[in-house]
Coordinates of C-alpha atoms and ligand atoms in Angstrom, one line a residue:
X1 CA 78.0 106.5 91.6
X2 CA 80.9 104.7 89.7
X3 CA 83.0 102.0 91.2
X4 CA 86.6 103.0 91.8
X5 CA 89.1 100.7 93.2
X6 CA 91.0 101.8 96.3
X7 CA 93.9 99.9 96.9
X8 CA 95.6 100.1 100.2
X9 CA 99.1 99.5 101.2
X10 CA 99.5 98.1 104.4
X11 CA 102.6 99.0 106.6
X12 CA 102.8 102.7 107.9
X13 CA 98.5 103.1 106.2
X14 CA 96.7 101.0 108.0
X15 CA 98.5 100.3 111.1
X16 CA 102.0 101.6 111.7
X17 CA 103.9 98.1 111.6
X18 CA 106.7 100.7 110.0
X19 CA 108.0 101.2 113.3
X20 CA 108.7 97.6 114.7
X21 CA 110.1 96.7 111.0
X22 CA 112.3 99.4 111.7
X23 CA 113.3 98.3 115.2
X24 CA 113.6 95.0 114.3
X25 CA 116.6 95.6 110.9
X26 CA 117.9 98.1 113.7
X27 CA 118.4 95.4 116.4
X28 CA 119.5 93.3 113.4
X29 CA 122.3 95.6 111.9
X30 CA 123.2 96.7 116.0
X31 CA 124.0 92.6 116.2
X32 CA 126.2 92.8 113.1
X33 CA 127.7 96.0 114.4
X34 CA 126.7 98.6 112.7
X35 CA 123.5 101.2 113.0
X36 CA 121.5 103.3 110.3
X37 CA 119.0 106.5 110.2
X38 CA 115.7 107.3 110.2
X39 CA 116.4 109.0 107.2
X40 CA 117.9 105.4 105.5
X41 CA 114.7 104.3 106.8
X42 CA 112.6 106.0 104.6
X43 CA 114.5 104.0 101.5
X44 CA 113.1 100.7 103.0
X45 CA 109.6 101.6 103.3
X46 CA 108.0 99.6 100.8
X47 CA 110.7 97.6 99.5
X48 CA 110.9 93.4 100.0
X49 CA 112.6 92.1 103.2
X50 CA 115.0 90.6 100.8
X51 CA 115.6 93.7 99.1
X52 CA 115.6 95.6 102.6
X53 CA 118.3 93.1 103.8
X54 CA 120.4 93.5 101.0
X55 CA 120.5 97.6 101.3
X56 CA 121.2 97.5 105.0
X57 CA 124.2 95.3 104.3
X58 CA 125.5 97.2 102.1
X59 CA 125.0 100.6 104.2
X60 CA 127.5 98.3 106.8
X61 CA 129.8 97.6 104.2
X62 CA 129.0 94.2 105.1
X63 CA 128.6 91.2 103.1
X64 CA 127.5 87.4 104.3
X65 CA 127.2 83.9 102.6
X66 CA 123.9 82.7 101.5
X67 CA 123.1 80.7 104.4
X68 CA 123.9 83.8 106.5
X69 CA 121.5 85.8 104.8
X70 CA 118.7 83.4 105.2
X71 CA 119.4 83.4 108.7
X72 CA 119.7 87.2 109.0
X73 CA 116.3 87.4 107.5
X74 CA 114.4 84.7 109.6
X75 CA 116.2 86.6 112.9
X76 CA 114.5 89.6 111.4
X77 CA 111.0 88.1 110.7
X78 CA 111.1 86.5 114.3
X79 CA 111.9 89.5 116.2
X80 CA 109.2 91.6 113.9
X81 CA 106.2 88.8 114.2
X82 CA 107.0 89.3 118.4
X83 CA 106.0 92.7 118.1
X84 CA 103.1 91.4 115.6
X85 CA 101.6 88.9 118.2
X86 CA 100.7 91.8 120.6
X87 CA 99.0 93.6 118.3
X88 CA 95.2 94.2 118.5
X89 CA 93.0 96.3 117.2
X90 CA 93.9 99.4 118.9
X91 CA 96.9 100.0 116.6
X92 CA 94.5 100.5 113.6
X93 CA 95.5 104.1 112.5
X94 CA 92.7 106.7 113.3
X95 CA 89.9 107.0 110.8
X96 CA 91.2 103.9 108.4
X97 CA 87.6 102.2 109.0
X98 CA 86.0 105.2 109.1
X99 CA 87.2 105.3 105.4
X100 CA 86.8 101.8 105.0
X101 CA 83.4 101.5 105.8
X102 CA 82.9 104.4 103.8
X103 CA 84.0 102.7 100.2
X104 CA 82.1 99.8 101.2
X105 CA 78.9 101.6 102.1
X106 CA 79.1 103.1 98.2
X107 CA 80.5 100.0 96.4
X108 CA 83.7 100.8 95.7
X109 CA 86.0 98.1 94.9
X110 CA 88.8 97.7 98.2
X111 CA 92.1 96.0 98.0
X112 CA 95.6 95.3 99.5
X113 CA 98.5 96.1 97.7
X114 CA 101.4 95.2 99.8
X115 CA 104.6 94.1 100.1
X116 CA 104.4 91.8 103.2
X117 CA 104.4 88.4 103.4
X118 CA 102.7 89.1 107.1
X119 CA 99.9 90.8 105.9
X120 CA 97.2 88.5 106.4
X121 CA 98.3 87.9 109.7
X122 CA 98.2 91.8 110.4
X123 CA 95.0 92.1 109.1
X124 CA 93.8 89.3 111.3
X125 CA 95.3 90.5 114.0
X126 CA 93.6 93.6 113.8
X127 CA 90.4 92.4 112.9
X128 CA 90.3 94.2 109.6
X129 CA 90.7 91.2 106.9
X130 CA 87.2 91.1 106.1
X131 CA 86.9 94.4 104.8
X132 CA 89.4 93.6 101.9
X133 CA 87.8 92.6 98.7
X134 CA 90.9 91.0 97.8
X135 CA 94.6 90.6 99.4
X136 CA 97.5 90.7 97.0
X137 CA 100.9 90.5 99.2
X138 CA 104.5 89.6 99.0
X139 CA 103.4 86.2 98.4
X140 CA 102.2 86.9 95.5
X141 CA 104.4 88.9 93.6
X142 CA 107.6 88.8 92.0
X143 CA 108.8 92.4 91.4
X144 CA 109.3 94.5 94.5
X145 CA 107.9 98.4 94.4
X146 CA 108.5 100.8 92.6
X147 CA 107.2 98.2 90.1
X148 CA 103.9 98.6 89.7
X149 CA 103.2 94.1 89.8
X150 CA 101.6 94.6 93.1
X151 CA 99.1 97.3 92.6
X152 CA 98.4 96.2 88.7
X153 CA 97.1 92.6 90.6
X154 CA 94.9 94.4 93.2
X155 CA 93.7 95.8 90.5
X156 CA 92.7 93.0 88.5
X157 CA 91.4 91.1 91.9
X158 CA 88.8 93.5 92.3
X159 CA 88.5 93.9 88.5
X160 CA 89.1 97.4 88.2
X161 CA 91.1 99.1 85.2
X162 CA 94.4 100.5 86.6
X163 CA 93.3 104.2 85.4
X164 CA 90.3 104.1 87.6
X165 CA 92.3 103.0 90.8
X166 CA 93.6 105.4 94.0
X167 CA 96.7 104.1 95.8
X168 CA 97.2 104.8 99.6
X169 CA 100.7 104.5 100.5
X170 CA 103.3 105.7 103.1
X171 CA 106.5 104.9 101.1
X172 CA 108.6 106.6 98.3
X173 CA 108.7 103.0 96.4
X174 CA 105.0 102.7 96.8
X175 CA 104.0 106.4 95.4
X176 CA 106.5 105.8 92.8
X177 CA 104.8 102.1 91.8
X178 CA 101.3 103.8 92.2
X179 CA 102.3 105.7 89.3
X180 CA 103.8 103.7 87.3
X181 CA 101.0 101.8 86.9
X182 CA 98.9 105.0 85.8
X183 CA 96.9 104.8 89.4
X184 CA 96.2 108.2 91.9
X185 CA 98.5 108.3 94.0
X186 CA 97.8 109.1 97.5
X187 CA 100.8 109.8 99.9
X188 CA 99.8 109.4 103.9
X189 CA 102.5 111.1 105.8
X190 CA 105.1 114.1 105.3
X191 CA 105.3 116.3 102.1
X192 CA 109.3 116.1 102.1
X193 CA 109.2 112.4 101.7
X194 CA 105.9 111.9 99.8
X195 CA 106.6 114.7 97.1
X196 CA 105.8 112.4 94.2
X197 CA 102.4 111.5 95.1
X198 CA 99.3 113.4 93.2
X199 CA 97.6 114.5 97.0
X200 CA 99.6 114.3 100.2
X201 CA 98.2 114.0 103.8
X202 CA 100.0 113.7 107.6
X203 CA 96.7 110.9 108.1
X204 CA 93.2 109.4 107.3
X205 CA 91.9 111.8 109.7
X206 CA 92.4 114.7 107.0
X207 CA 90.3 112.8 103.9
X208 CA 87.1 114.2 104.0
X209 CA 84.0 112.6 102.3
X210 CA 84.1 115.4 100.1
X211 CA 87.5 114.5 98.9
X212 CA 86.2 110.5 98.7
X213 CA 83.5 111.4 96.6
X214 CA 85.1 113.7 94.3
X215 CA 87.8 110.7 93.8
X216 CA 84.9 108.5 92.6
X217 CA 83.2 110.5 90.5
X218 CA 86.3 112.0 88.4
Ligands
BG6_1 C1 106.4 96.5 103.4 C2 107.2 97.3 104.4 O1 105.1 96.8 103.6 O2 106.7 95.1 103.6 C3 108.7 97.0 104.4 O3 107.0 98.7 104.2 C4 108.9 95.5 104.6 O4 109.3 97.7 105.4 C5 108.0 94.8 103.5 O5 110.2 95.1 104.4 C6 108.1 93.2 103.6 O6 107.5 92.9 104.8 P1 107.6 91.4 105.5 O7 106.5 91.5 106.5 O8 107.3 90.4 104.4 O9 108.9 91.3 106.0
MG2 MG1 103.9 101.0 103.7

Protein backbone atom coordinates (compact mmCIF):
# COMPACT_ATOMS: atom_id res chain seq x y z
CA UNK A 1 0.00 0.00 0.00
CA UNK A 2 1.24 3.64 -0.44
CA UNK A 3 1.20 6.13 2.34
CA UNK A 4 -1.35 8.92 1.74
CA UNK A 5 -1.73 11.71 4.15
CA UNK A 6 -5.22 12.38 5.42
CA UNK A 7 -5.55 15.65 6.92
CA UNK A 8 -8.52 16.41 9.03
CA UNK A 9 -10.13 19.54 9.94
CA UNK A 10 -11.47 19.77 13.11
CA UNK A 11 -14.78 21.72 13.86
CA UNK A 12 -18.10 20.35 12.29
CA UNK A 13 -15.46 16.63 11.14
CA UNK A 14 -14.53 15.35 14.08
CA UNK A 15 -16.86 16.61 16.62
CA UNK A 16 -19.46 19.17 15.87
CA UNK A 17 -17.90 22.17 18.06
CA UNK A 18 -19.74 24.16 14.84
CA UNK A 19 -22.72 24.47 16.78
CA UNK A 20 -21.49 26.06 20.23
CA UNK A 21 -19.07 28.46 17.98
CA UNK A 22 -22.25 29.29 16.49
CA UNK A 23 -24.20 29.92 19.73
CA UNK A 24 -21.54 31.54 21.24
CA UNK A 25 -20.95 34.79 18.07
CA UNK A 26 -24.90 34.43 18.33
CA UNK A 27 -25.10 35.29 22.12
CA UNK A 28 -22.26 37.69 21.17
CA UNK A 29 -23.89 39.80 18.34
CA UNK A 30 -27.60 39.35 20.48
CA UNK A 31 -25.42 41.47 23.36
CA UNK A 32 -24.47 43.99 20.77
CA UNK A 33 -27.98 43.96 19.43
CA UNK A 34 -28.13 42.55 16.45
CA UNK A 35 -28.71 38.66 15.21
CA UNK A 36 -27.51 36.71 12.01
CA UNK A 37 -28.53 33.34 10.05
CA UNK A 38 -27.67 29.98 9.76
CA UNK A 39 -27.15 30.73 6.35
CA UNK A 40 -24.35 33.69 7.40
CA UNK A 41 -23.11 30.85 9.38
CA UNK A 42 -21.98 28.81 6.80
CA UNK A 43 -19.47 31.98 5.72
CA UNK A 44 -17.74 31.49 9.15
CA UNK A 45 -17.15 27.93 9.09
CA UNK A 46 -13.53 27.76 8.75
CA UNK A 47 -12.49 31.13 8.95
CA UNK A 48 -10.15 32.71 12.10
CA UNK A 49 -12.10 34.03 15.16
CA UNK A 50 -10.51 37.21 14.26
CA UNK A 51 -11.68 37.08 10.84
CA UNK A 52 -15.17 35.70 12.15
CA UNK A 53 -15.37 38.76 14.44
CA UNK A 54 -14.70 41.10 11.91
CA UNK A 55 -17.60 39.72 9.42
CA UNK A 56 -20.24 39.59 12.14
CA UNK A 57 -19.58 43.23 12.77
CA UNK A 58 -19.93 44.20 9.81
CA UNK A 59 -23.27 42.06 9.11
CA UNK A 60 -24.48 44.62 12.31
CA UNK A 61 -23.22 47.51 10.74
CA UNK A 62 -21.24 47.81 13.71
CA UNK A 63 -17.92 48.96 14.28
CA UNK A 64 -15.80 49.00 17.86
CA UNK A 65 -12.26 50.34 19.05
CA UNK A 66 -9.50 47.92 19.32
CA UNK A 67 -9.76 47.33 22.83
CA UNK A 68 -13.42 46.56 22.27
CA UNK A 69 -12.57 43.98 19.83
CA UNK A 70 -10.19 42.20 21.96
CA UNK A 71 -12.76 42.07 24.43
CA UNK A 72 -15.53 40.99 22.16
CA UNK A 73 -13.38 38.11 21.19
CA UNK A 74 -12.15 36.83 24.72
CA UNK A 75 -16.24 37.13 25.66
CA UNK A 76 -16.56 34.85 22.73
CA UNK A 77 -13.71 32.36 23.55
CA UNK A 78 -15.01 32.19 27.23
CA UNK A 79 -18.51 31.47 26.55
CA UNK A 80 -17.32 28.79 23.67
CA UNK A 81 -14.49 26.94 25.96
CA UNK A 82 -17.89 26.64 28.70
CA UNK A 83 -19.39 24.58 26.24
CA UNK A 84 -15.79 22.96 25.54
CA UNK A 85 -15.30 21.88 29.22
CA UNK A 86 -18.31 19.51 29.16
CA UNK A 87 -17.31 17.81 26.39
CA UNK A 88 -16.32 14.14 26.49
CA UNK A 89 -16.00 11.67 24.30
CA UNK A 90 -19.51 11.05 23.34
CA UNK A 91 -19.51 14.04 20.98
CA UNK A 92 -16.98 12.36 18.68
CA UNK A 93 -19.07 12.23 15.34
CA UNK A 94 -20.05 8.54 14.41
CA UNK A 95 -17.51 6.48 12.58
CA UNK A 96 -14.56 9.24 12.86
CA UNK A 97 -12.32 6.39 14.73
CA UNK A 98 -13.74 3.87 12.94
CA UNK A 99 -11.82 5.75 10.05
CA UNK A 100 -9.17 6.72 12.15
CA UNK A 101 -8.08 3.52 13.22
CA UNK A 102 -8.50 2.50 9.89
CA UNK A 103 -5.51 4.89 8.32
CA UNK A 104 -3.52 3.96 11.15
CA UNK A 105 -3.97 0.19 10.85
CA UNK A 106 -2.49 0.66 6.95
CA UNK A 107 0.10 3.43 7.68
CA UNK A 108 -1.25 6.29 6.30
CA UNK A 109 0.05 9.44 7.36
CA UNK A 110 -2.86 11.44 9.79
CA UNK A 111 -2.99 15.07 10.58
CA UNK A 112 -4.88 18.21 11.81
CA UNK A 113 -5.44 21.01 9.70
CA UNK A 114 -7.37 23.44 11.60
CA UNK A 115 -8.15 26.69 12.27
CA UNK A 116 -8.64 26.64 16.08
CA UNK A 117 -6.50 27.82 18.53
CA UNK A 118 -8.71 25.22 20.93
CA UNK A 119 -7.92 22.27 19.14
CA UNK A 120 -5.64 20.51 21.29
CA UNK A 121 -7.78 21.06 24.01
CA UNK A 122 -10.79 19.42 21.89
CA UNK A 123 -8.81 16.70 21.01
CA UNK A 124 -7.98 16.12 24.63
CA UNK A 125 -11.09 16.44 25.66
CA UNK A 126 -12.25 13.93 23.54
CA UNK A 127 -9.66 11.58 24.03
CA UNK A 128 -8.62 11.58 20.34
CA UNK A 129 -5.16 13.60 20.39
CA UNK A 130 -3.08 10.65 20.20
CA UNK A 131 -4.33 9.46 17.01
CA UNK A 132 -2.86 12.61 15.20
CA UNK A 133 0.45 12.26 13.74
CA UNK A 134 0.82 15.79 13.89
CA UNK A 135 -1.48 18.98 14.97
CA UNK A 136 -1.13 22.12 12.90
CA UNK A 137 -3.73 24.84 14.36
CA UNK A 138 -4.55 28.45 14.51
CA UNK A 139 -1.47 28.71 16.41
CA UNK A 140 0.43 28.07 13.96
CA UNK A 141 -0.51 29.76 11.03
CA UNK A 142 -0.66 33.05 9.64
CA UNK A 143 -3.13 33.01 6.72
CA UNK A 144 -6.74 32.08 7.45
CA UNK A 145 -8.63 29.45 4.84
CA UNK A 146 -9.22 29.54 1.94
CA UNK A 147 -5.41 29.80 1.89
CA UNK A 148 -4.09 26.68 1.64
CA UNK A 149 -0.99 27.65 4.85
CA UNK A 150 -2.79 25.25 7.07
CA UNK A 151 -3.15 22.22 5.08
CA UNK A 152 0.32 22.77 3.05
CA UNK A 153 1.96 22.45 6.96
CA UNK A 154 -0.01 19.27 7.79
CA UNK A 155 1.40 18.21 5.01
CA UNK A 156 4.86 18.75 5.53
CA UNK A 157 4.39 17.46 9.41
CA UNK A 158 3.68 14.16 8.30
CA UNK A 159 5.91 14.55 5.31
CA UNK A 160 3.64 13.98 2.67
CA UNK A 161 3.69 15.82 -0.90
CA UNK A 162 0.53 18.06 -1.10
CA UNK A 163 -0.70 16.04 -4.34
CA UNK A 164 -0.84 12.86 -2.41
CA UNK A 165 -2.92 14.37 0.53
CA UNK A 166 -7.17 14.05 1.09
CA UNK A 167 -8.67 16.90 3.02
CA UNK A 168 -11.79 16.27 5.29
CA UNK A 169 -13.58 19.39 5.81
CA UNK A 170 -17.06 20.83 6.68
CA UNK A 171 -16.53 24.39 5.52
CA UNK A 172 -16.70 26.37 2.13
CA UNK A 173 -13.14 28.11 3.15
CA UNK A 174 -11.72 24.78 3.96
CA UNK A 175 -12.79 22.84 0.53
CA UNK A 176 -11.86 25.92 -1.16
CA UNK A 177 -8.06 25.87 0.80
CA UNK A 178 -8.01 22.02 0.15
CA UNK A 179 -7.77 22.91 -3.23
CA UNK A 180 -5.81 25.39 -3.56
CA UNK A 181 -3.18 23.53 -2.27
CA UNK A 182 -3.64 20.78 -5.10
CA UNK A 183 -5.13 18.25 -2.13
CA UNK A 184 -8.61 15.90 -2.57
CA UNK A 185 -10.96 17.52 -1.28
CA UNK A 186 -13.43 15.78 0.80
CA UNK A 187 -16.69 17.77 1.81
CA UNK A 188 -18.61 16.18 5.13
CA UNK A 189 -22.09 17.61 5.09
CA UNK A 190 -24.69 18.96 2.49
CA UNK A 191 -24.12 19.10 -1.33
CA UNK A 192 -25.64 22.82 -1.55
CA UNK A 193 -22.86 24.11 0.62
CA UNK A 194 -19.99 21.69 -0.12
CA UNK A 195 -20.36 21.95 -4.08
CA UNK A 196 -16.66 22.64 -4.51
CA UNK A 197 -15.27 19.67 -2.98
CA UNK A 198 -14.05 16.55 -5.40
CA UNK A 199 -16.50 13.82 -3.20
CA UNK A 200 -19.25 15.09 -0.91
CA UNK A 201 -20.87 13.12 2.01
CA UNK A 202 -23.82 14.01 4.90
CA UNK A 203 -21.02 11.86 7.40
CA UNK A 204 -18.17 9.42 8.10
CA UNK A 205 -20.76 6.84 8.37
CA UNK A 206 -21.04 6.89 4.46
CA UNK A 207 -17.03 6.30 3.64
CA UNK A 208 -16.62 2.83 3.01
CA UNK A 209 -13.29 0.97 3.15
CA UNK A 210 -13.71 0.58 -0.33
CA UNK A 211 -13.77 4.23 -0.96
CA UNK A 212 -10.46 4.54 1.74
CA UNK A 213 -8.63 2.10 -0.14
CA UNK A 214 -9.23 3.30 -3.57
CA UNK A 215 -8.09 6.94 -2.14
CA UNK A 216 -4.75 5.29 -1.27
CA UNK A 217 -4.00 3.56 -4.02
CA UNK A 218 -4.81 6.24 -6.85
C1 LIG B 1 -12.63 26.79 12.88
C2 LIG B 1 -14.11 26.99 13.01
O1 LIG B 1 -12.33 25.42 12.93
O2 LIG B 1 -11.93 27.45 13.91
C3 LIG B 1 -14.46 28.46 13.09
O3 LIG B 1 -14.79 26.39 11.93
C4 LIG B 1 -13.65 29.13 14.21
O4 LIG B 1 -15.83 28.62 13.30
C5 LIG B 1 -12.16 28.85 13.99
O5 LIG B 1 -13.88 30.51 14.23
C6 LIG B 1 -11.30 29.45 15.11
O6 LIG B 1 -11.55 28.74 16.29
P1 LIG B 1 -11.11 29.18 17.73
O7 LIG B 1 -11.40 27.95 18.57
O8 LIG B 1 -9.65 29.49 17.68
O9 LIG B 1 -11.92 30.36 18.11
MG1 LIG C 1 -14.73 22.85 10.27
Amino acid sequence: MKRKGFIFDLDGVIVDTAKYHFLAWKNLANSLGFDFTEIQNEQLKGVSRVESLKKILAWGETSVSEEKFQELMTLKNTEYLEFINKMDDSEILPDVPRVLDYLKDNNQGVSLGSASKNARIILEKVNILSKFEAIVDGNDVSKAKPDPEVFLNAATAINVKPEDCIVFEDSVAGVQAANAAHMISIGIGSQDVLHEADYIFNDFTEISTEFINKLINN
